[in-house]
Coordinates of N, CA and C in Angstrom, one line a residue:
Chain A
G1 N 108.9 109.8 76.8 CA 108.5 109.1 78.1 C 109.1 107.7 78.1
Q2 N 109.0 107.0 79.2 CA 109.4 105.7 79.3 C 108.2 104.7 79.2
N3 N 108.5 103.6 78.5 CA 107.4 102.7 78.2 C 107.8 101.3 78.1
I4 N 107.0 100.4 78.6 CA 107.2 99.0 78.5 C 105.9 98.4 77.9
D5 N 106.1 97.6 76.8 CA 104.9 97.0 76.2 C 105.0 95.5 76.2
Q6 N 103.9 94.8 76.6 CA 103.8 93.4 76.5 C 102.4 93.0 76.3
P7 N 102.1 91.9 75.7 CA 100.7 91.5 75.5 C 99.9 91.4 76.8
T8 N 98.7 91.7 76.7 CA 97.8 91.6 77.9 C 97.5 90.2 78.3
E9 N 97.3 89.3 77.3 CA 96.9 88.0 77.7 C 97.4 87.0 76.6
M10 N 97.8 85.8 77.0 CA 98.1 84.7 76.0 C 97.6 83.4 76.6
T11 N 97.3 82.5 75.6 CA 96.8 81.2 76.0 C 97.7 80.2 75.3
A12 N 98.0 79.1 76.1 CA 98.8 78.0 75.6 C 98.4 76.7 76.1
T13 N 98.9 75.6 75.5 CA 98.4 74.3 75.9 C 99.5 73.6 76.8
E14 N 99.0 72.9 77.8 CA 99.9 72.1 78.7 C 100.9 71.3 77.8
G15 N 102.2 71.3 78.2 CA 103.2 70.6 77.5 C 103.8 71.3 76.3
A16 N 103.2 72.4 75.9 CA 103.7 73.2 74.7 C 104.8 74.2 75.2
I17 N 105.2 75.1 74.2 CA 106.1 76.2 74.4 C 105.4 77.5 74.2
V18 N 105.7 78.5 75.0 CA 105.1 79.8 74.7 C 106.2 80.9 74.9
Q19 N 106.1 81.9 74.1 CA 107.1 83.0 74.1 C 106.3 84.3 74.4
I20 N 106.7 85.0 75.5 CA 106.1 86.3 75.9 C 107.1 87.4 75.5
N21 N 106.6 88.3 74.7 CA 107.5 89.4 74.2 C 107.4 90.6 75.1
C22 N 108.4 91.4 75.1 CA 108.5 92.7 75.8 C 109.3 93.7 75.0
T23 N 108.8 94.8 74.7 CA 109.5 95.9 74.1 C 109.6 97.1 75.0
Y24 N 110.7 97.8 75.0 CA 110.8 98.9 75.9 C 111.5 100.1 75.3
Q25 N 111.1 101.3 75.9 CA 111.8 102.5 75.5 C 112.0 103.2 76.9
T26 N 113.3 103.3 77.3 CA 113.6 103.9 78.6 C 114.8 104.9 78.5
S27 N 114.9 105.7 79.5 CA 116.1 106.6 79.6 C 117.2 105.8 80.2
G28 N 118.0 105.3 79.3 CA 119.1 104.4 79.8 C 118.7 103.0 80.1
F29 N 119.7 102.2 80.3 CA 119.4 100.7 80.5 C 120.4 100.2 81.5
N30 N 119.9 99.6 82.6 CA 120.7 98.9 83.5 C 120.2 97.5 83.8
G31 N 119.5 96.9 82.8 CA 119.1 95.5 83.0 C 117.6 95.4 82.8
L32 N 117.2 94.1 82.5 CA 115.8 93.8 82.3 C 115.5 92.6 83.1
F33 N 114.3 92.7 83.8 CA 113.9 91.6 84.7 C 112.6 91.0 84.3
W34 N 112.4 89.7 84.6 CA 111.1 89.1 84.4 C 110.7 88.5 85.8
Y35 N 109.4 88.8 86.1 CA 108.8 88.3 87.3 C 107.6 87.4 87.0
Q36 N 107.3 86.5 87.9 CA 106.1 85.7 87.8 C 105.2 86.1 88.9
Q37 N 103.9 86.3 88.6 CA 103.0 86.6 89.7 C 101.7 85.8 89.6
H38 N 101.5 84.9 90.5 CA 100.3 84.1 90.6 C 99.2 85.0 91.1
A39 N 97.9 84.7 90.7 CA 96.8 85.5 91.2 C 96.7 85.6 92.7
G40 N 96.6 86.8 93.2 CA 96.5 87.1 94.6 C 97.8 87.0 95.4
E41 N 98.9 86.8 94.7 CA 100.2 86.7 95.4 C 101.2 87.8 94.9
A42 N 102.3 87.9 95.6 CA 103.3 88.8 95.2 C 104.2 88.3 94.0
P43 N 104.8 89.2 93.3 CA 105.7 88.8 92.2 C 106.9 88.1 92.7
T44 N 107.4 87.1 92.0 CA 108.6 86.4 92.3 C 109.6 86.6 91.2
F45 N 110.9 86.8 91.5 CA 111.9 87.0 90.5 C 112.2 85.7 89.6
L46 N 112.2 85.9 88.3 CA 112.5 84.8 87.4 C 113.9 84.9 86.8
S47 N 114.2 86.1 86.2 CA 115.4 86.2 85.4 C 115.8 87.7 85.3
Y48 N 117.1 87.8 84.9 CA 117.7 89.1 84.8 C 118.7 89.0 83.5
N49 N 118.5 90.0 82.6 CA 119.4 90.1 81.5 C 120.0 91.5 81.4
V50 N 121.3 91.6 81.3 CA 121.9 92.9 81.1 C 122.7 93.0 79.8
L51 N 123.2 91.8 79.3 CA 123.9 91.7 78.0 C 123.0 91.0 77.0
D52 N 123.3 91.2 75.7 CA 122.5 90.6 74.7 C 122.7 89.1 74.7
G53 N 121.6 88.4 74.4 CA 121.7 86.9 74.4 C 120.7 86.3 75.2
L54 N 120.8 85.0 75.3 CA 119.9 84.1 76.0 C 120.4 83.6 77.3
E55 N 119.6 83.7 78.4 CA 119.9 83.2 79.7 C 118.9 82.1 80.0
E56 N 119.4 80.9 80.3 CA 118.5 79.7 80.5 C 118.5 79.3 81.9
K57 N 117.3 79.0 82.4 CA 117.1 78.5 83.8 C 116.1 77.4 83.8
G58 N 116.5 76.2 83.6 CA 115.6 75.1 83.6 C 114.6 75.3 82.4
R59 N 113.3 75.2 82.7 CA 112.3 75.3 81.6 C 112.1 76.8 81.1
F60 N 112.7 77.7 81.9 CA 112.5 79.1 81.5 C 113.8 79.7 80.9
S61 N 113.6 80.5 79.8 CA 114.8 81.2 79.2 C 114.3 82.6 79.0
S62 N 115.3 83.5 79.0 CA 115.0 84.9 78.7 C 116.1 85.5 77.8
F63 N 115.6 86.2 76.8 CA 116.4 86.7 75.7 C 116.4 88.2 75.7
L64 N 117.5 88.9 75.4 CA 117.6 90.3 75.3 C 118.3 90.8 74.1
S65 N 117.8 91.8 73.4 CA 118.4 92.5 72.4 C 118.4 94.0 72.7
R66 N 119.5 94.6 73.2 CA 119.4 96.0 73.6 C 119.3 96.9 72.4
S67 N 119.9 96.6 71.3 CA 119.7 97.5 70.1 C 118.3 97.6 69.6
K68 N 117.5 96.5 69.8 CA 116.1 96.5 69.4 C 115.2 96.9 70.5
G69 N 115.7 97.0 71.7 CA 114.8 97.3 72.9 C 113.8 96.2 73.0
Y70 N 114.3 95.0 73.0 CA 113.4 93.8 73.0 C 113.9 92.7 73.8
S71 N 112.9 92.0 74.5 CA 113.2 90.8 75.2 C 112.0 89.8 75.1
Y72 N 112.3 88.6 75.3 CA 111.3 87.6 75.4 C 111.6 86.6 76.5
L73 N 110.5 86.1 77.1 CA 110.6 85.0 78.1 C 110.0 83.8 77.4
L74 N 110.8 82.7 77.4 CA 110.4 81.5 76.8 C 110.1 80.4 77.8
L75 N 108.9 79.8 77.8 CA 108.6 78.8 78.8 C 108.3 77.5 78.0
K76 N 109.1 76.5 78.4 CA 109.0 75.2 77.7 C 108.2 74.2 78.6
E77 N 107.8 73.1 78.0 CA 107.1 72.0 78.7 C 106.1 72.6 79.7
L78 N 105.2 73.4 79.2 CA 104.3 74.1 80.1 C 103.5 73.2 81.0
Q79 N 103.4 73.7 82.3 CA 102.6 73.0 83.3 C 101.5 73.9 83.7
M80 N 100.4 73.3 84.3 CA 99.3 74.0 84.7 C 99.7 75.1 85.7
K81 N 100.7 74.8 86.6 CA 101.1 75.8 87.6 C 101.8 77.0 87.0
D82 N 102.1 77.0 85.7 CA 102.7 78.1 85.0 C 101.6 79.2 84.7
S83 N 100.4 78.9 84.9 CA 99.3 79.9 84.7 C 99.5 81.0 85.7
A84 N 99.8 82.2 85.2 CA 100.2 83.3 86.1 C 100.3 84.5 85.2
S85 N 100.6 85.7 85.8 CA 101.0 86.9 85.0 C 102.5 87.0 85.0
Y86 N 103.0 87.4 83.9 CA 104.5 87.6 83.8 C 104.8 89.1 83.5
L87 N 105.6 89.6 84.4 CA 105.9 91.0 84.4 C 107.3 91.3 83.9
C88 N 107.4 92.2 82.9 CA 108.7 92.7 82.4 C 109.0 94.0 83.0
A89 N 110.2 94.2 83.4 CA 110.6 95.5 84.0 C 112.0 95.8 83.6
V90 N 112.3 97.1 83.3 CA 113.6 97.6 82.9 C 114.1 98.6 83.9
M91 N 115.4 98.5 84.3 CA 116.0 99.4 85.2 C 116.7 100.5 84.4
D92 N 116.3 101.8 84.6 CA 116.8 102.8 83.8 C 118.1 103.4 84.3
S93 N 118.6 104.5 83.7 CA 119.9 105.0 84.1 C 120.0 105.5 85.5
N94 N 118.8 105.8 86.2 CA 118.8 106.2 87.6 C 118.5 105.0 88.5
Y95 N 118.6 103.8 88.0 CA 118.4 102.6 88.8 C 117.0 102.5 89.3
Q96 N 116.1 103.1 88.5 CA 114.6 103.0 88.9 C 114.0 101.9 87.9
L97 N 113.1 101.1 88.5 CA 112.5 100.0 87.7 C 111.2 100.6 87.0
I98 N 111.2 100.4 85.7 CA 110.0 100.7 84.9 C 109.3 99.4 84.6
W99 N 108.0 99.3 85.0 CA 107.2 98.1 85.0 C 106.3 98.1 83.8
G100 N 106.2 96.9 83.1 CA 105.1 96.7 82.2 C 103.9 96.3 83.0
A101 N 102.7 96.3 82.3 CA 101.4 96.0 82.9 C 101.3 94.5 83.2
G102 N 102.1 93.6 82.5 CA 102.1 92.2 82.8 C 101.3 91.5 81.7
T103 N 101.7 90.2 81.5 CA 101.0 89.3 80.5 C 100.4 88.2 81.3
K104 N 99.0 88.1 81.2 CA 98.4 87.0 81.8 C 98.4 85.7 81.0
L105 N 99.1 84.7 81.4 CA 99.2 83.4 80.7 C 98.2 82.4 81.2
I106 N 97.4 81.9 80.3 CA 96.4 80.9 80.6 C 96.9 79.6 80.0
I107 N 97.0 78.5 80.8 CA 97.4 77.2 80.3 C 96.1 76.3 80.3
K108 N 95.9 75.7 79.1 CA 94.8 74.8 79.0 C 95.3 73.4 78.9
P109 N 94.5 72.4 79.5 CA 94.9 71.0 79.4 C 94.8 70.5 78.0
Chain B
S1 N 120.3 83.7 104.6 CA 119.6 84.3 103.4 C 118.7 85.4 103.9
Q2 N 118.3 86.2 102.9 CA 117.5 87.4 103.2 C 116.0 87.0 103.1
T3 N 115.2 87.6 104.0 CA 113.8 87.4 104.0 C 113.1 88.8 104.2
I4 N 111.9 88.9 103.7 CA 111.1 90.1 103.9 C 109.7 89.7 104.3
H5 N 109.2 90.4 105.3 CA 107.8 90.1 105.7 C 107.1 91.4 105.9
Q6 N 105.8 91.4 105.5 CA 104.9 92.5 105.7 C 103.6 92.0 106.3
W7 N 103.0 92.9 107.0 CA 101.7 92.6 107.7 C 100.9 93.9 107.9
P8 N 99.6 93.8 108.1 CA 98.8 92.5 108.0 C 98.6 92.1 106.5
A9 N 98.2 90.8 106.4 CA 98.0 90.3 105.0 C 96.8 90.8 104.4
T10 N 95.7 91.0 105.1 CA 94.5 91.6 104.6 C 93.9 92.5 105.7
L11 N 93.2 93.5 105.2 CA 92.5 94.4 106.1 C 91.4 95.1 105.4
V12 N 90.3 95.3 106.1 CA 89.1 96.0 105.6 C 89.0 97.2 106.5
Q13 N 89.0 98.4 105.9 CA 89.0 99.6 106.7 C 87.9 100.6 106.2
P14 N 87.3 101.3 107.1 CA 86.3 102.3 106.6 C 86.9 103.5 106.1
V15 N 86.2 104.2 105.2 CA 86.7 105.5 104.7 C 87.0 106.4 105.9
G16 N 88.1 107.1 105.8 CA 88.4 108.1 106.8 C 89.2 107.5 108.0
S17 N 89.4 106.2 108.0 CA 90.2 105.6 109.1 C 91.7 105.7 108.8
P18 N 92.5 105.5 109.8 CA 94.0 105.5 109.6 C 94.4 104.1 109.1
L19 N 95.7 104.1 108.6 CA 96.3 102.9 108.0 C 97.7 102.8 108.5
S20 N 98.1 101.6 108.8 CA 99.6 101.3 109.1 C 99.9 99.9 108.6
L21 N 100.8 99.9 107.6 CA 101.3 98.6 107.1 C 102.8 98.6 107.4
E22 N 103.3 97.4 107.9 CA 104.7 97.3 108.3 C 105.4 96.3 107.5
C23 N 106.7 96.5 107.4 CA 107.5 95.6 106.6 C 108.9 95.6 107.2
T24 N 109.4 94.4 107.4 CA 110.8 94.2 107.9 C 111.6 93.3 107.0
V25 N 112.9 93.6 106.9 CA 113.8 92.8 106.1 C 114.8 92.2 107.0
E26 N 115.2 90.9 106.8 CA 116.2 90.2 107.7 C 117.3 89.7 106.8
G27 N 118.5 89.6 107.3 CA 119.6 89.0 106.6 C 120.4 89.9 105.7
T28 N 120.2 91.2 105.8 CA 120.9 92.2 105.0 C 121.0 93.5 105.7
S29 N 121.9 94.3 105.4 CA 122.0 95.7 106.0 C 121.9 96.7 104.9
N30 N 121.4 97.9 105.3 CA 121.3 99.1 104.4 C 120.6 98.7 103.1
P31 N 119.5 98.0 103.1 CA 118.8 97.8 101.9 C 118.1 99.0 101.3
N32 N 117.8 99.0 100.0 CA 116.9 99.9 99.5 C 115.5 99.3 99.7
L33 N 114.5 100.2 100.2 CA 113.2 99.7 100.5 C 112.2 100.4 99.7
Y34 N 111.1 99.7 99.3 CA 110.1 100.2 98.4 C 108.7 99.9 98.9
W35 N 107.7 100.8 98.6 CA 106.3 100.4 98.7 C 105.7 100.6 97.3
Y36 N 105.0 99.5 96.9 CA 104.3 99.6 95.6 C 102.8 99.3 95.9
R37 N 102.0 99.8 94.9 CA 100.6 99.5 95.0 C 100.2 98.9 93.6
Q38 N 99.3 97.9 93.7 CA 98.9 97.2 92.4 C 97.3 97.2 92.5
A39 N 96.7 98.0 91.6 CA 95.3 98.0 91.6 C 94.8 96.8 90.8
A40 N 93.6 96.4 90.9 CA 93.1 95.2 90.3 C 93.3 95.2 88.8
G41 N 94.0 94.2 88.3 CA 94.3 94.0 86.9 C 95.2 95.1 86.3
R42 N 96.0 95.7 87.1 CA 96.9 96.8 86.6 C 98.3 96.5 87.0
G43 N 99.2 97.4 86.5 CA 100.6 97.2 86.8 C 101.0 97.7 88.1
L44 N 102.3 97.6 88.4 CA 102.8 98.0 89.7 C 103.1 99.5 89.7
Q45 N 102.7 100.2 90.7 CA 102.9 101.6 90.9 C 103.8 101.9 92.1
L46 N 105.0 102.5 91.8 CA 105.9 102.8 92.9 C 105.3 104.0 93.7
L47 N 105.2 103.8 95.0 CA 104.7 104.8 95.9 C 105.8 105.6 96.6
F48 N 106.7 104.8 97.3 CA 107.8 105.4 98.0 C 109.0 104.5 97.9
Y49 N 110.2 105.1 98.0 CA 111.4 104.3 98.1 C 112.3 105.0 99.1
S50 N 113.2 104.2 99.7 CA 114.1 104.7 100.7 C 115.5 104.1 100.6
V51 N 116.5 104.9 100.6 CA 117.9 104.4 100.5 C 118.6 104.4 101.8
G52 N 117.9 104.9 102.9 CA 118.5 104.8 104.2 C 117.5 105.3 105.3
I53 N 117.9 105.2 106.5 CA 117.0 105.6 107.7 C 116.6 107.1 107.5
G54 N 115.3 107.3 107.5 CA 114.8 108.7 107.5 C 114.8 109.3 106.1
Q55 N 115.3 108.6 105.1 CA 115.4 109.1 103.7 C 114.2 108.5 102.9
I56 N 113.2 109.3 102.6 CA 112.1 108.8 101.9 C 111.9 109.6 100.6
S57 N 111.7 109.0 99.5 CA 111.3 109.7 98.3 C 109.9 109.2 97.9
S58 N 109.1 110.2 97.6 CA 107.7 110.0 97.2 C 107.6 110.1 95.7
E59 N 107.0 109.1 95.1 CA 106.8 109.1 93.6 C 105.4 109.6 93.2
V60 N 104.4 109.5 94.0 CA 103.1 109.9 93.6 C 102.5 110.7 94.8
P61 N 102.0 111.9 94.5 CA 101.3 112.7 95.5 C 100.0 112.1 95.9
Q62 N 99.8 111.9 97.2 CA 98.6 111.2 97.7 C 98.5 111.4 99.1
N63 N 97.5 110.8 99.7 CA 97.3 110.9 101.2 C 98.0 109.8 102.0
L64 N 99.0 109.2 101.3 CA 99.8 108.2 102.0 C 101.1 108.8 102.4
S65 N 101.8 108.2 103.4 CA 103.1 108.6 103.8 C 103.9 107.3 104.2
A66 N 105.2 107.5 104.2 CA 106.1 106.3 104.5 C 107.1 106.8 105.5
S67 N 107.6 105.9 106.3 CA 108.6 106.2 107.3 C 109.6 105.0 107.4
R68 N 110.8 105.3 107.7 CA 111.8 104.3 107.9 C 112.5 104.5 109.2
P69 N 112.0 104.1 110.3 CA 112.5 104.4 111.6 C 113.8 103.6 112.0
Q70 N 113.9 102.4 111.3 CA 115.1 101.6 111.5 C 115.6 101.1 110.2
D71 N 116.9 100.6 110.1 CA 117.5 100.3 108.8 C 116.7 99.3 108.0
R72 N 116.0 98.3 108.7 CA 115.3 97.3 108.0 C 113.8 97.3 108.2
Q73 N 113.3 98.4 108.6 CA 111.9 98.6 108.8 C 111.3 99.7 108.0
F74 N 110.2 99.4 107.3 CA 109.6 100.4 106.4 C 108.1 100.4 106.7
I75 N 107.5 101.5 106.9 CA 106.1 101.6 107.3 C 105.3 102.5 106.4
L76 N 104.2 102.1 105.9 CA 103.3 102.8 105.1 C 102.1 103.3 105.9
S77 N 101.7 104.5 105.9 CA 100.7 105.1 106.7 C 99.7 106.0 106.0
S78 N 98.6 106.1 106.6 CA 97.6 107.1 106.1 C 96.8 107.6 107.3
K79 N 96.5 108.9 107.3 CA 95.7 109.4 108.4 C 94.2 109.2 108.2
K80 N 93.9 109.3 106.9 CA 92.4 109.2 106.5 C 92.4 108.5 105.2
L81 N 91.9 107.2 105.2 CA 91.8 106.5 103.9 C 90.7 106.9 103.0
L82 N 90.9 106.8 101.7 CA 89.9 107.1 100.7 C 89.6 105.8 100.0
L83 N 88.4 105.7 99.4 CA 88.0 104.5 98.6 C 89.0 104.1 97.6
S84 N 89.6 105.1 97.0 CA 90.6 104.9 95.9 C 91.9 104.3 96.5
D85 N 92.1 104.2 97.8 CA 93.3 103.6 98.3 C 93.2 102.1 98.3
S86 N 92.1 101.5 98.0 CA 92.0 100.1 98.0 C 93.0 99.5 97.0
G87 N 93.5 98.4 97.3 CA 94.5 97.7 96.4 C 95.4 96.7 97.1
F88 N 96.3 96.2 96.3 CA 97.3 95.3 96.8 C 98.6 96.0 97.1
Y89 N 99.1 96.1 98.3 CA 100.3 96.8 98.6 C 101.4 95.9 98.8
L90 N 102.5 96.2 98.2 CA 103.7 95.4 98.3 C 104.9 96.1 98.8
C91 N 105.6 95.5 99.8 CA 106.8 96.0 100.2 C 107.9 95.3 99.5
A92 N 109.0 95.9 99.2 CA 110.1 95.2 98.5 C 111.5 95.8 98.9
W93 N 112.5 95.0 98.7 CA 113.9 95.4 99.0 C 114.8 95.1 97.9
S94 N 115.9 95.8 97.8 CA 117.0 95.5 96.9 C 118.3 95.9 97.6
A95 N 119.4 95.3 97.1 CA 120.7 95.7 97.6 C 121.1 97.1 97.1
T96 N 122.0 97.7 97.8 CA 122.5 99.0 97.4 C 123.1 98.8 96.0
P97 N 122.9 99.8 95.0 CA 123.4 99.7 93.7 C 124.9 99.4 93.7
G98 N 125.2 98.4 92.8 CA 126.6 98.1 92.7 C 127.1 96.9 93.6
T99 N 126.2 96.5 94.5 CA 126.6 95.4 95.4 C 126.0 94.1 95.1
D100 N 125.0 94.1 94.1 CA 124.3 92.9 93.8 C 124.6 92.5 92.4
G101 N 125.2 91.3 92.2 CA 125.6 90.9 90.9 C 124.5 90.7 89.9
A102 N 123.2 90.6 90.4 CA 122.1 90.4 89.5 C 121.4 91.8 89.3
G103 N 122.1 92.8 89.3 CA 121.6 94.1 88.9 C 120.6 94.7 89.9
N104 N 120.8 94.4 91.2 CA 119.9 95.0 92.2 C 118.5 94.6 92.0
T105 N 118.3 93.2 92.0 CA 117.0 92.6 91.9 C 116.2 93.0 93.0
I106 N 114.9 93.3 92.7 CA 113.9 93.7 93.8 C 113.2 92.4 94.2
Y107 N 113.1 92.2 95.5 CA 112.4 91.1 96.1 C 111.2 91.6 96.9
F108 N 110.1 90.9 96.7 CA 108.8 91.4 97.3 C 108.5 90.6 98.6
G109 N 107.8 91.3 99.5 CA 107.1 90.7 100.6 C 105.8 90.0 100.1
E110 N 105.1 89.4 101.0 CA 103.9 88.6 100.7 C 102.7 89.5 100.2
G111 N 102.7 90.8 100.5 CA 101.7 91.7 100.0 C 100.6 91.8 101.1
S112 N 99.9 93.0 101.0 CA 98.8 93.3 101.9 C 97.6 93.7 101.1
W113 N 96.5 93.0 101.2 CA 95.3 93.4 100.5 C 94.5 94.4 101.4
L114 N 94.3 95.6 100.9 CA 93.5 96.6 101.6 C 92.2 96.9 100.8
T115 N 91.1 96.8 101.6 CA 89.8 97.1 101.0 C 89.3 98.3 101.9
V116 N 89.0 99.4 101.2 CA 88.4 100.5 102.0 C 86.9 100.6 101.6
V117 N 86.1 100.6 102.7 CA 84.6 100.5 102.5 C 83.9 101.7 103.0

């Protein structure tokens, strides 16, 4: 079966760095996505990785290793507004998105 | 630029009543359209997706249905709601595979909170 695993919840301190991991087992691979979802709101697109390596977008970076079935989202200089759930999703060989359950990130002052 | 809107934002419906959620996309043509449901504290569940007018694929058997009467309009319906239909419903769109450099990224509407009482 197809499966996406990510931690249920993480806690970090304002100004610090946090890494959210995602491992996957899917039928084929056509890219990995990270979304941010604030409580009560719709998910918003953060990043897309299809090749191995690191993609950087300001304070956020996303890494992919296809051979290991592994990705992480790195958030630097954490701000209180970064408190949200972070969703990992993989597009399989049929271009269908397989979603993880999300990681709830709590930022403490 | 492309935009997606869905409505209503919130609704409270009695068990056995009908449902209609609407979604429209602007600024693109022939998008792939999706309806997702997210139960409290849980992941996203794909309900329906459509690659064109009148073409609907159902992922989960249930008392919900979807229709696409126009290229950029997607409607989620039910004839009789159940308590278990409560949740956060999300409409989303993506470009046709192969036309989006970012791997057919899915973009979500604002969401609709449904409470069945």
